[in-house]
């Protein structure tokens, strides 16, 4: 099972970029085989020893987990809280195996606010959905596909390569559109996808470098959030919504959709002010959903550093 990354950190870049990826594609393929061969109930039983192993042998990720849990729970977290945090992460990753192999029907998914996306898509133009490393974005993508929407993910180029490798390990025949940031044609691909009436998704809670960030209050302390997703939305002048697929235990997920920004408030003449406003609004709503589902946020590094 891929793990919360741990290991030495170079302060020139954010922790999530610098920490080595411990997941091994051969091991991942083995996990996929076990999950497909044994089925989800049996595979879920294996999550307990796996979670315990990583809880013991990833001290930096464990410390980051307890730092976050202390803020979101408003008390000193115990080992049981950290175990639950790790186990939620492992459960979502395991479920991704089944989702990417076309087994969406085995999950109990409840959608709150689906009419918002339907209204934004009604004109035939696409929309931008902002998510986070909270719960499962895969469950939201699968739900969108059942409703006839094609979802393209916009992500950093290096991360896109890693995700592509993971996806091929889980399902070699999977066709998933990923638009890598950093290439000259990235924005052209985004505009083309939106023009075709598709959805473009971005996860807006990780930064690539400190130069393209803004400090926003987050659980009472300033934390850096990337400005890129908000600059892109302003440049494209498309409606934006927030989308979070919250894991509720067992086979249940709650998908929450809410309006975030309309084209009218994304004026070029006030771009800096709009970026600041949108980043702060996003941080506030992310904090809200973290409190709603405290064990669902999967950034296992010092987010406030």
Short mmCIF file of C-alpha atoms in Angstrom, two decimals:
data_model
loop_
_atom_site.label_atom_id
_atom_site.label_comp_id
_atom_site.label_asym_id
_atom_site.label_seq_id
_atom_site.Cartn_x
_atom_site.Cartn_y
_atom_site.Cartn_z
CA UNK A 1 0.00 0.00 0.00
CA UNK A 2 1.44 3.43 -0.90
CA UNK A 3 2.42 5.19 2.30
CA UNK A 4 2.54 8.67 3.72
CA UNK A 5 6.01 9.70 2.53
CA UNK A 6 8.77 9.93 5.11
CA UNK A 7 12.48 10.64 5.00
CA UNK A 8 15.03 13.46 4.70
CA UNK A 9 13.77 16.83 3.50
CA UNK A 10 15.51 19.56 1.50
CA UNK A 11 14.03 22.90 2.51
CA UNK A 12 14.44 24.32 -1.00
CA UNK A 13 11.13 22.75 -1.98
CA UNK A 14 7.95 21.72 -0.14
CA UNK A 15 8.06 18.47 1.80
CA UNK A 16 5.63 16.70 -0.51
CA UNK A 17 7.93 17.35 -3.49
CA UNK A 18 11.23 16.47 -1.82
CA UNK A 19 10.29 13.40 0.16
CA UNK A 20 11.02 10.22 -1.77
CA UNK A 21 8.08 8.19 -3.01
CA UNK A 22 8.21 4.96 -1.00
CA UNK A 23 5.53 3.13 -2.95
CA UNK A 24 6.94 0.43 -5.18
CA UNK A 25 5.07 -0.28 -8.42
CA UNK A 26 5.75 -4.01 -8.15
CA UNK A 27 4.30 -4.02 -4.63
CA UNK A 28 1.37 -1.96 -5.87
CA UNK A 29 0.64 -4.50 -8.59
CA UNK A 30 0.72 -7.23 -5.94
CA UNK A 31 -1.78 -5.30 -3.81
CA UNK A 32 -4.03 -4.84 -6.84
CA UNK A 33 -3.87 -8.57 -7.55
CA UNK A 34 -4.70 -9.41 -3.92
CA UNK A 35 -7.60 -6.94 -3.90
CA UNK A 36 -9.04 -8.25 -7.15
CA UNK A 37 -8.51 -11.91 -6.19
CA UNK A 38 -9.76 -11.77 -2.60
CA UNK A 39 -12.37 -9.06 -2.94
CA UNK A 40 -12.82 -5.89 -0.94
CA UNK A 41 -13.91 -7.36 2.44
CA UNK A 42 -10.86 -9.62 2.68
CA UNK A 43 -8.52 -6.93 1.37
CA UNK A 44 -9.82 -4.50 4.00
CA UNK A 45 -8.77 -6.91 6.74
CA UNK A 46 -5.19 -6.57 5.52
CA UNK A 47 -5.35 -2.81 6.05
CA UNK A 48 -5.04 -3.19 9.83
CA UNK A 49 -1.55 -4.76 9.94
CA UNK A 50 -0.44 -2.55 7.03
CA UNK A 51 -1.66 0.59 8.82
CA UNK A 52 0.05 -0.47 12.04
CA UNK A 53 3.33 -1.11 10.20
CA UNK A 54 3.41 2.34 8.60
CA UNK A 55 2.27 4.02 11.79
CA UNK A 56 5.30 2.56 13.58
CA UNK A 57 7.89 3.09 10.85
CA UNK A 58 7.06 6.59 9.52
CA UNK A 59 7.90 8.91 12.45
CA UNK A 60 7.93 12.18 10.49
CA UNK A 61 4.61 11.48 8.79
CA UNK A 62 3.19 10.40 12.16
CA UNK A 63 4.34 13.67 13.73
CA UNK A 64 2.72 15.64 10.91
CA UNK A 65 -0.48 13.67 11.35
CA UNK A 66 -0.59 14.42 15.07
CA UNK A 67 0.18 18.10 14.43
CA UNK A 68 -2.79 18.38 12.07
CA UNK A 69 -5.09 16.26 14.25
CA UNK A 70 -4.31 18.45 17.26
CA UNK A 71 -5.55 21.48 15.32
CA UNK A 72 -8.64 19.92 13.79
CA UNK A 73 -9.75 18.00 16.91
CA UNK A 74 -8.93 20.80 19.34
CA UNK A 75 -7.18 18.39 21.72
CA UNK A 76 -4.02 16.36 21.99
CA UNK A 77 -4.45 13.36 19.67
CA UNK A 78 -3.57 9.87 20.83
CA UNK A 79 -2.17 6.93 18.91
CA UNK A 80 -5.72 5.77 18.21
CA UNK A 81 -6.37 9.05 16.38
CA UNK A 82 -3.20 8.67 14.32
CA UNK A 83 -4.11 5.06 13.53
CA UNK A 84 -7.56 6.14 12.37
CA UNK A 85 -6.00 8.85 10.20
CA UNK A 86 -3.62 6.35 8.55
CA UNK A 87 -6.37 3.77 8.20
CA UNK A 88 -8.66 6.24 6.44
CA UNK A 89 -5.83 7.03 4.03
CA UNK A 90 -5.23 3.32 3.36
CA UNK A 91 -8.96 2.67 2.91
CA UNK A 92 -9.30 5.41 0.31
CA UNK A 93 -6.25 4.10 -1.57
CA UNK A 94 -7.63 0.56 -1.54
CA UNK A 95 -11.00 1.77 -2.80
CA UNK A 96 -9.22 3.56 -5.63
CA UNK A 97 -8.10 0.15 -6.86
CA UNK A 98 -11.72 -0.94 -7.25
CA UNK A 99 -12.89 2.38 -8.67
CA UNK A 100 -10.20 2.38 -11.35
CA UNK A 101 -11.22 -1.15 -12.29
CA UNK A 102 -14.81 -0.14 -12.97
CA UNK A 103 -16.39 -1.34 -9.70
CA UNK A 104 -18.15 1.89 -8.78
CA UNK A 105 -21.44 0.09 -8.04
CA UNK A 106 -20.06 -1.53 -4.87
CA UNK A 107 -19.98 1.88 -3.12
CA UNK A 108 -22.77 3.81 -1.41
CA UNK A 109 -22.28 7.35 -2.74
CA UNK A 110 -24.46 10.28 -1.69
CA UNK A 111 -24.12 13.57 -3.54
CA UNK A 112 -24.93 16.92 -1.98
CA UNK A 113 -25.23 19.85 -4.39
CA UNK A 114 -25.09 18.01 -7.72
CA UNK A 115 -27.48 20.58 -9.19
CA UNK A 116 -24.67 23.16 -8.97
CA UNK A 117 -22.52 21.31 -11.51
CA UNK A 118 -25.55 20.61 -13.69
CA UNK A 119 -26.37 24.34 -13.80
CA UNK A 120 -22.78 25.30 -14.63
CA UNK A 121 -22.63 22.70 -17.41
CA UNK A 122 -26.07 23.50 -18.84
CA UNK A 123 -24.75 26.04 -21.35
CA UNK A 124 -22.49 23.50 -23.03
CA UNK A 125 -19.34 25.07 -21.62
CA UNK A 126 -17.19 23.28 -19.08
CA UNK A 127 -16.40 24.32 -15.55
CA UNK A 128 -13.49 24.19 -13.11
CA UNK A 129 -13.73 22.07 -9.97
CA UNK A 130 -11.36 22.67 -7.08
CA UNK A 131 -10.63 19.83 -4.71
CA UNK A 132 -7.98 18.92 -2.16
CA UNK A 133 -6.09 15.93 -0.81
CA UNK A 134 -9.17 15.31 1.31
CA UNK A 135 -11.06 12.07 0.98
CA UNK A 136 -11.21 10.66 -2.55
CA UNK A 137 -11.18 12.69 -5.73
CA UNK A 138 -11.47 9.38 -7.60
CA UNK A 139 -14.96 8.78 -6.21
CA UNK A 140 -16.03 12.21 -7.51
CA UNK A 141 -14.54 11.50 -10.96
CA UNK A 142 -16.41 8.19 -11.15
CA UNK A 143 -19.64 9.82 -10.06
CA UNK A 144 -19.17 12.43 -12.77
CA UNK A 145 -18.68 9.73 -15.40
CA UNK A 146 -21.97 8.06 -14.38
CA UNK A 147 -23.66 11.41 -15.06
CA UNK A 148 -22.05 11.74 -18.47
CA UNK A 149 -19.27 14.21 -17.60
CA UNK A 150 -15.68 13.79 -18.70
CA UNK A 151 -13.23 14.97 -16.05
CA UNK A 152 -9.66 16.00 -16.89
CA UNK A 153 -7.15 16.51 -14.08
CA UNK A 154 -4.69 19.40 -14.17
CA UNK A 155 -1.58 18.69 -12.10
CA UNK A 156 2.14 19.39 -11.82
CA UNK A 157 4.12 17.61 -14.53
CA UNK A 158 6.29 15.49 -12.23
CA UNK A 159 3.27 14.47 -10.20
CA UNK A 160 1.41 13.68 -13.42
CA UNK A 161 4.13 11.19 -14.39
CA UNK A 162 3.94 9.50 -10.99
CA UNK A 163 0.15 9.35 -11.10
CA UNK A 164 0.27 7.95 -14.62
CA UNK A 165 2.62 5.19 -13.48
CA UNK A 166 0.35 4.34 -10.55
CA UNK A 167 -2.74 4.29 -12.76
CA UNK A 168 -1.06 1.93 -15.24
CA UNK A 169 -0.08 -0.35 -12.35
CA UNK A 170 -3.68 -0.46 -11.12
CA UNK A 171 -5.32 -0.80 -14.52
CA UNK A 172 -3.09 -0.91 -17.63
CA UNK A 173 -6.09 -0.34 -19.90
CA UNK A 174 -7.32 2.77 -18.13
CA UNK A 175 -7.80 5.89 -20.22
CA UNK A 176 -7.69 8.90 -17.90
CA UNK A 177 -7.05 12.42 -19.12
CA UNK A 178 -4.27 14.18 -17.21
CA UNK A 179 -3.10 17.63 -18.30
CA UNK A 180 0.43 18.30 -16.97
CA UNK A 181 1.20 21.83 -15.86
CA UNK A 182 4.52 23.25 -16.99
CA UNK A 183 4.17 22.37 -20.66
CA UNK A 184 3.63 25.06 -23.29
CA UNK A 185 0.38 23.52 -24.49
CA UNK A 186 -1.15 22.98 -21.03
CA UNK A 187 -3.49 25.97 -21.11
CA UNK A 188 -4.48 25.23 -24.71
CA UNK A 189 -5.52 21.74 -23.61
CA UNK A 190 -7.47 23.16 -20.68
CA UNK A 191 -9.29 25.64 -22.90
CA UNK A 192 -10.05 22.91 -25.43
CA UNK A 193 -11.46 20.62 -22.73
CA UNK A 194 -13.69 23.38 -21.36
CA UNK A 195 -14.84 24.30 -24.87
CA UNK A 196 -15.92 20.67 -25.36
CA UNK A 197 -18.08 20.98 -22.25
CA UNK A 198 -15.81 18.95 -20.01
CA UNK A 199 -14.84 19.39 -16.37
CA UNK A 200 -11.30 20.36 -15.38
CA UNK A 201 -10.33 19.37 -11.85
CA UNK A 202 -7.48 20.77 -9.74
CA UNK A 203 -6.30 19.99 -6.23
CA UNK A 204 -5.45 23.35 -4.67
CA UNK A 205 -3.89 22.49 -1.31
CA UNK A 206 -0.27 21.78 -2.30
CA UNK A 207 2.39 24.19 -3.49
CA UNK A 208 5.25 23.52 -5.90
CA UNK A 209 7.44 26.42 -4.76
CA UNK A 210 7.18 29.32 -2.36
CA UNK A 211 7.25 31.93 -5.15
CA UNK A 212 3.73 31.10 -6.35
CA UNK A 213 1.97 30.98 -2.99
CA UNK A 214 -0.06 33.13 -0.69
CA UNK A 215 -0.35 32.92 3.08
CA UNK A 216 -3.86 32.31 4.36
CA UNK A 217 -5.22 31.65 7.85
CA UNK A 218 -5.72 27.90 8.30
CA UNK A 219 -6.66 26.51 11.71
CA UNK A 220 -5.51 29.74 13.35
CA UNK A 221 -2.05 29.83 11.76
CA UNK A 222 -0.79 31.14 8.41
CA UNK A 223 -0.17 28.44 5.83
CA UNK A 224 0.93 28.65 2.22
CA UNK A 225 -1.57 27.89 -0.55
CA UNK A 226 -0.81 27.89 -4.28
CA UNK A 227 -2.03 30.83 -6.35
CA UNK A 228 -1.87 28.87 -9.62
CA UNK A 229 -5.39 27.34 -9.55
CA UNK A 230 -6.96 30.74 -8.91
CA UNK A 231 -4.87 32.51 -11.55
CA UNK A 232 -5.83 29.85 -14.08
CA UNK A 233 -9.53 30.23 -13.27
CA UNK A 234 -9.29 34.02 -13.58
CA UNK A 235 -7.50 33.72 -16.91
CA UNK A 236 -10.10 31.25 -18.25
CA UNK A 237 -13.00 33.24 -16.75
CA UNK A 238 -15.04 30.11 -16.08
CA UNK A 239 -17.30 29.24 -13.15
CA UNK A 240 -15.66 27.38 -10.29
CA UNK A 241 -17.07 24.99 -7.71
CA UNK A 242 -15.59 23.15 -4.75
CA UNK A 243 -15.78 19.37 -4.77
CA UNK A 244 -14.88 17.01 -1.92
CA UNK A 245 -15.46 13.24 -1.79
CA UNK A 246 -15.52 12.50 1.93
CA UNK A 247 -14.93 8.93 3.12
CA UNK A 248 -17.45 7.92 5.78
CA UNK A 249 -16.24 4.42 6.59
CA UNK A 250 -17.26 1.06 5.20
CA UNK A 251 -18.30 1.54 1.59
CA UNK A 252 -19.90 4.98 2.00
CA UNK A 253 -18.78 8.29 0.53
CA UNK A 254 -20.44 11.70 0.69
CA UNK A 255 -19.70 14.05 -2.22
CA UNK A 256 -20.09 17.73 -1.38
CA UNK A 257 -20.37 20.34 -4.13
CA UNK A 258 -20.69 24.08 -3.51
CA UNK A 259 -20.40 27.21 -5.57
CA UNK A 260 -17.06 28.93 -5.29
CA UNK A 261 -16.70 31.71 -7.88
CA UNK A 262 -18.56 33.06 -10.88
CA UNK A 263 -16.93 34.66 -13.95
CA UNK A 264 -18.28 38.07 -12.97
CA UNK A 265 -16.03 38.28 -9.92
CA UNK A 266 -12.90 37.19 -11.78
CA UNK A 267 -12.08 40.57 -13.31
CA UNK A 268 -8.65 41.11 -14.85
CA UNK A 269 -8.49 44.66 -13.50
CA UNK A 270 -8.42 43.35 -9.94
CA UNK A 271 -6.53 40.11 -10.49
CA UNK A 272 -4.24 40.31 -7.43
CA UNK A 273 -7.17 41.12 -5.17
CA UNK A 274 -9.23 38.31 -6.71
CA UNK A 275 -6.44 35.77 -6.18
CA UNK A 276 -6.10 36.82 -2.55
CA UNK A 277 -9.85 36.65 -1.99
CA UNK A 278 -10.26 33.26 -3.65
CA UNK A 279 -7.27 31.71 -1.86
CA UNK A 280 -8.57 32.83 1.52
CA UNK A 281 -12.06 31.63 0.70
CA UNK A 282 -10.67 28.26 -0.35
CA UNK A 283 -8.61 27.91 2.83
CA UNK A 284 -11.68 28.71 4.92
CA UNK A 285 -13.86 26.14 3.15
CA UNK A 286 -11.12 23.51 3.29
CA UNK A 287 -10.89 24.05 7.04
CA UNK A 288 -14.67 23.61 7.25
CA UNK A 289 -14.55 20.24 5.49
CA UNK A 290 -11.55 19.10 7.51
CA UNK A 291 -13.59 19.73 10.65
CA UNK A 292 -16.52 17.89 9.07
CA UNK A 293 -14.33 14.84 8.37
CA UNK A 294 -11.12 15.29 10.40
CA UNK A 295 -9.48 11.97 9.44
CA UNK A 296 -9.89 12.61 5.69
CA UNK A 297 -7.12 15.14 5.02
CA UNK A 298 -4.08 13.32 3.63
CA UNK A 299 -1.18 15.77 3.65
CA UNK A 300 1.29 13.87 5.84
CA UNK A 301 3.91 16.62 6.11
CA UNK A 302 4.32 19.84 8.09
CA UNK A 303 1.78 21.94 6.21
CA UNK A 304 2.41 25.07 8.31
CA UNK A 305 6.19 25.15 8.00
#
